[in-house]
Coordinates of C-alpha atoms in Angstrom, one line a residue:
M1 CA 146.2 122.6 91.2
R2 CA 145.4 120.7 88.0
Y3 CA 147.0 117.7 86.5
F4 CA 147.1 117.0 82.7
T5 CA 148.1 113.8 81.0
E6 CA 147.8 113.0 77.3
Q7 CA 148.7 110.2 75.0
L8 CA 148.8 110.9 71.2
D9 CA 148.6 108.0 68.8
G10 CA 148.1 108.6 65.1
V11 CA 148.1 106.7 61.8
Q12 CA 148.4 108.6 58.5
Q13 CA 147.6 107.3 55.1
S14 CA 147.8 109.1 51.7
T15 CA 144.8 108.3 49.5
H16 CA 145.5 110.9 46.8
P17 CA 149.0 112.5 46.8
V18 CA 150.1 115.3 44.7
G19 CA 150.4 114.0 41.1
G20 CA 148.4 110.9 41.9
F21 CA 149.7 107.3 42.2
P22 CA 151.7 105.4 39.7
A23 CA 149.7 103.0 37.4
G24 CA 148.3 100.1 39.3
V25 CA 148.7 101.7 42.8
T26 CA 145.4 102.9 44.5
S27 CA 146.6 103.7 48.0
E28 CA 149.7 104.0 50.2
A29 CA 150.2 101.8 53.3
P30 CA 149.3 103.3 56.6
V31 CA 152.1 105.0 58.4
P32 CA 152.0 104.9 62.3
D33 CA 153.1 108.1 64.1
T34 CA 155.6 107.9 66.9
P35 CA 153.5 107.9 70.1
Q36 CA 153.7 111.1 72.1
S37 CA 153.0 111.5 75.8
Y38 CA 152.6 114.8 77.7
S39 CA 151.8 115.5 81.4
K40 CA 151.9 118.6 83.5
V41 CA 150.9 119.8 86.9
T42 CA 149.7 123.5 86.8
F43 CA 149.0 125.8 89.7
K44 CA 146.8 128.8 90.4
F45 CA 147.1 131.2 93.4
N46 CA 144.5 133.9 94.2
A47 CA 144.2 136.3 97.0
S48 CA 141.8 139.2 97.6
Y49 CA 141.2 141.8 100.2
E50 CA 138.0 143.8 100.7
F51 CA 138.8 147.2 102.1
N52 CA 135.0 148.0 102.4
S53 CA 131.8 147.3 100.6
A54 CA 132.9 149.5 97.6
V55 CA 136.6 148.5 97.1
L56 CA 138.2 145.1 96.5
A57 CA 141.8 144.4 95.6
Y58 CA 143.1 141.1 94.3
A59 CA 146.2 139.3 93.0
T60 CA 146.5 136.2 90.9
A61 CA 149.2 133.9 89.6
A62 CA 148.1 131.2 87.2
Q63 CA 150.0 128.6 85.1
G64 CA 148.8 127.5 81.7
F65 CA 149.7 124.5 79.6
R66 CA 149.0 123.3 76.1
S67 CA 149.8 119.9 74.9
G68 CA 151.9 119.2 71.9
G69 CA 150.6 117.4 68.8
L70 CA 151.4 115.5 65.6
N71 CA 152.3 116.9 62.2
P72 CA 151.2 115.4 58.9
T73 CA 154.0 113.6 57.0
S74 CA 154.8 114.3 53.4
V75 CA 157.0 112.9 50.7
I76 CA 157.5 116.4 49.2
A77 CA 159.7 117.7 52.0
P78 CA 160.8 116.5 55.5
V79 CA 158.5 117.6 58.3
P80 CA 159.1 116.9 62.0
P81 CA 156.7 114.2 63.1
S82 CA 155.5 116.2 66.2
Y83 CA 155.8 119.4 68.2
G84 CA 156.1 119.9 71.9
P85 CA 153.9 121.6 74.5
D86 CA 154.0 125.3 75.4
S87 CA 153.3 126.8 78.7
L88 CA 152.9 130.2 80.4
W89 CA 152.7 132.0 83.8
D90 CA 150.1 134.8 84.2
Y91 CA 150.6 137.4 87.0
E92 CA 147.8 139.9 87.6
V93 CA 147.0 142.5 90.2
G94 CA 143.9 144.7 90.2
A95 CA 141.1 146.4 92.0
K96 CA 137.4 146.8 91.4
G97 CA 134.7 148.8 93.2
Q98 CA 132.1 151.5 93.1
L99 CA 132.2 155.3 93.3
F100 CA 129.7 158.2 93.6
N101 CA 127.0 156.3 95.4
H102 CA 127.2 153.4 93.0
R103 CA 126.9 155.5 89.9
L104 CA 130.3 154.4 88.7
E105 CA 131.6 150.8 88.8
Y106 CA 135.2 150.2 87.8
Q107 CA 137.7 147.4 87.3
V108 CA 141.4 148.0 86.6
D109 CA 144.2 145.5 86.5
A110 CA 147.8 145.1 85.4
Y111 CA 149.2 141.8 84.1
A112 CA 152.4 140.1 82.9
I113 CA 152.3 136.9 80.9
F114 CA 155.4 134.9 80.3
W115 CA 155.0 132.4 77.4
Y116 CA 157.5 129.6 76.9
S117 CA 158.3 127.3 73.9
I118 CA 155.7 128.9 71.7
Q119 CA 153.9 126.7 69.3
A120 CA 154.5 128.5 66.0
N121 CA 153.6 128.0 62.4
E122 CA 156.8 127.0 60.5
V123 CA 157.6 126.2 56.9
T124 CA 159.9 123.6 55.3
T125 CA 163.3 124.8 53.9
G126 CA 162.0 125.2 50.4
A127 CA 158.7 126.8 51.6
E128 CA 156.8 123.8 50.2
L129 CA 154.7 123.0 53.3
N130 CA 153.6 124.5 56.6
Y131 CA 153.8 122.6 59.9
T132 CA 153.7 123.4 63.7
G133 CA 156.9 123.7 65.7
N134 CA 158.2 125.3 68.9
A135 CA 160.2 128.6 68.7
G136 CA 161.1 131.1 71.3
N137 CA 159.7 132.7 74.5
A138 CA 157.6 135.8 74.8
V139 CA 156.2 138.3 77.4
S140 CA 153.0 140.2 77.3
K141 CA 152.5 143.1 79.7
G142 CA 149.6 145.5 79.9
V143 CA 146.8 147.3 81.7
E144 CA 143.1 146.6 81.3
F145 CA 140.2 148.8 82.5
E146 CA 136.5 148.9 82.5
F147 CA 134.1 151.6 83.7
D148 CA 130.3 151.4 83.8
G149 CA 128.6 154.7 84.6
R150 CA 125.0 155.8 85.2
P151 CA 125.4 159.6 85.2
I152 CA 121.6 160.4 84.9
Q153 CA 118.4 158.4 85.0
H154 CA 117.9 156.0 82.1
V155 CA 121.4 156.6 80.7
T156 CA 124.4 154.2 81.0
V157 CA 127.9 154.7 79.6
N158 CA 130.4 151.9 79.2
F159 CA 134.1 152.5 78.5
S160 CA 136.7 149.7 78.4
G161 CA 140.1 149.2 76.9
S162 CA 143.6 148.0 77.2
F163 CA 147.2 148.9 76.6
Q164 CA 149.6 146.0 75.9
D165 CA 153.2 145.3 74.9
A166 CA 153.7 141.8 73.7
H167 CA 157.1 140.8 72.2
L168 CA 159.6 138.0 72.0
I169 CA 162.2 137.9 74.8
E170 CA 163.9 135.0 73.1
G171 CA 163.5 134.6 69.3
A172 CA 164.1 131.6 67.1
S173 CA 167.6 130.0 67.2
A174 CA 170.1 130.5 64.5
F175 CA 169.5 127.0 63.3
Q176 CA 165.8 127.6 63.1
L177 CA 166.2 130.9 61.3
A178 CA 168.6 129.2 58.8
H179 CA 165.8 126.8 57.9
N180 CA 162.9 129.2 58.3
G181 CA 163.6 133.0 57.9
N182 CA 160.0 133.8 58.7
L183 CA 160.3 133.1 62.4
G184 CA 160.5 136.0 64.9
I185 CA 163.7 137.3 66.4
T186 CA 164.3 138.7 69.9
G187 CA 162.4 141.9 70.3
D188 CA 159.8 141.3 67.6
E189 CA 156.2 142.1 68.5
L190 CA 153.8 139.2 68.6
P191 CA 151.5 139.1 65.6
N192 CA 147.8 140.1 65.9
V193 CA 148.4 142.1 69.2
A194 CA 147.3 145.8 69.0
P195 CA 149.2 148.1 71.4
F196 CA 145.9 149.9 72.3
Q197 CA 142.2 149.2 71.9
F198 CA 139.0 150.5 73.5
D199 CA 135.2 150.2 73.4
L200 CA 132.8 153.1 74.2
G201 CA 129.1 152.6 74.5
L202 CA 126.1 154.9 75.2
N203 CA 122.6 153.5 76.0
Y204 CA 119.4 155.4 76.8
T205 CA 116.5 153.2 77.9
A206 CA 113.2 154.6 79.3
P207 CA 109.6 153.6 79.8
L208 CA 107.2 154.5 77.0
P209 CA 103.9 156.2 77.7
V210 CA 101.9 153.3 76.5
A211 CA 100.3 150.3 78.2
G212 CA 102.0 146.9 78.3
G213 CA 105.2 147.8 80.1
W214 CA 107.0 148.9 76.9
K215 CA 110.4 150.5 77.0
G216 CA 112.3 152.4 74.2
T217 CA 116.0 152.1 73.7
L218 CA 118.5 154.3 71.7
A219 CA 122.1 153.0 71.7
A220 CA 125.4 153.7 70.0
D221 CA 128.9 152.2 70.4
I222 CA 132.3 152.6 68.9
N223 CA 135.2 150.1 68.9
Y224 CA 138.8 151.1 68.2
R225 CA 141.8 148.8 67.6
G226 CA 145.3 150.0 66.9
A227 CA 147.6 148.9 64.1
E228 CA 149.2 145.4 64.4
N229 CA 151.4 143.0 62.5
A230 CA 149.9 140.1 60.7
Y231 CA 153.2 138.1 61.1
F232 CA 156.4 138.7 62.9
A233 CA 158.2 141.8 61.7
N234 CA 161.2 139.7 60.7
N235 CA 159.0 137.9 58.2
A236 CA 159.4 139.3 54.7
D237 CA 155.7 138.6 54.1
N238 CA 154.6 140.6 57.1
I239 CA 151.7 143.0 56.5
V240 CA 150.9 145.8 59.0
L241 CA 147.1 145.8 59.5
K242 CA 145.8 149.4 59.8
A243 CA 144.1 150.8 62.8
Y244 CA 140.4 151.1 62.6
A245 CA 137.2 152.3 64.4
L246 CA 133.8 150.7 63.9
A247 CA 130.6 152.5 64.9
N248 CA 127.2 150.9 65.5
L249 CA 123.7 152.3 66.1
R250 CA 120.6 150.7 67.5
A251 CA 117.0 151.7 68.3
G252 CA 114.2 149.5 69.6
V253 CA 111.2 148.8 71.8
S254 CA 110.7 145.9 74.1
N255 CA 108.6 144.5 76.9
D256 CA 108.7 141.2 78.9
L257 CA 107.6 139.2 75.8
W258 CA 108.5 141.1 72.7
S259 CA 111.4 143.2 71.4
A260 CA 111.9 144.8 68.0
T261 CA 115.2 146.5 67.0
I262 CA 116.5 148.5 64.0
F263 CA 120.3 148.4 63.8
V264 CA 123.1 149.8 61.7
R265 CA 126.4 148.0 62.0
N266 CA 129.7 149.5 60.7
L267 CA 128.0 152.8 60.2
T268 CA 130.8 154.4 58.2
N269 CA 131.3 151.3 56.0
E270 CA 134.9 150.9 57.3
R271 CA 136.9 148.2 55.5
A272 CA 138.6 147.2 58.7
Q273 CA 141.6 144.8 58.2
V274 CA 141.3 142.1 60.8
S275 CA 143.7 139.5 59.3
A276 CA 145.9 138.9 56.3
I277 CA 147.4 136.0 54.2
N278 CA 150.6 136.7 52.4
S279 CA 152.8 134.1 50.7
L280 CA 154.1 133.1 47.3
Q281 CA 150.9 131.0 46.8
D282 CA 148.5 133.6 48.3
P283 CA 150.0 137.1 47.8
H284 CA 148.7 139.9 49.9
A285 CA 145.2 138.8 50.8
L286 CA 143.4 141.0 53.4
L287 CA 140.5 139.8 55.4
T288 CA 138.1 142.6 56.4
V289 CA 134.9 143.0 58.5
R290 CA 131.5 143.0 56.9
P291 CA 130.5 146.2 55.2
Q292 CA 127.8 148.5 56.5
T293 CA 124.8 146.3 57.4
V294 CA 121.3 147.6 58.1
G295 CA 118.7 145.3 59.6
V296 CA 115.7 144.6 61.8
S297 CA 115.3 141.9 64.4
L298 CA 112.2 140.7 66.1
T299 CA 112.3 138.5 69.2
R300 CA 109.6 136.7 71.2
N301 CA 110.3 135.3 74.7
F302 CA 108.6 132.1 75.9

């Protein structure tokens, strides 16, 4: 059990508004914010059962809470002075253990997260300013898995991923949509949540036939992420970020004191889209990962 309490007191002052001050005016008077107080008791329950030394099952129910905050005021358009807290309940069941004489370790779980009074980015009626408000409830359900295998000597294989469905179970109200058509409606997928993603890695590390305890390593990994929305689908400015896969290679030598590695990141020079900005002021701007990068690293332990 955890108890939160928070008192927010703010003072705002404009020192250089849009267009500047009239002649003879150098600053506006400070404007005190209306004080905001938030408190919450949250709970976490956890139970586990060990069937034997190789299998453990568990269940968890945990509550989350995020305090509200203050919005900056403006003379350009009316902005709510503050926004309220949001909260969630996370339910999870899973199992972890070992198979094949400890050659394979696994962890699998299923979860459901219910998110209430979501703190969301909103805009004023004329789209002049952005501010934070509360709009709607959501659920996120999915399955996560992780497998670590050692099929033969010196070789390890890692495979992890997740499937998820995250959407609004209660969208913005008619009043909110009338003032801000960019908010999500019931059934909209949550932005920046890919329905499927996975990571696959292969590592070969073995002693080298030289003195000094040196080892050599060859490694490769690939990361895949499915397509996702940058904003709510109801938002006319929404951009669908394309699915992508990134591959990396690494080769190196190391001992207890030194390590030297040659690496190639983003082997295929994928212009993976990880975020986007799209508005009247910033039309269709895509943020991508770094291009193909080749480098060398040298490390000394002390």
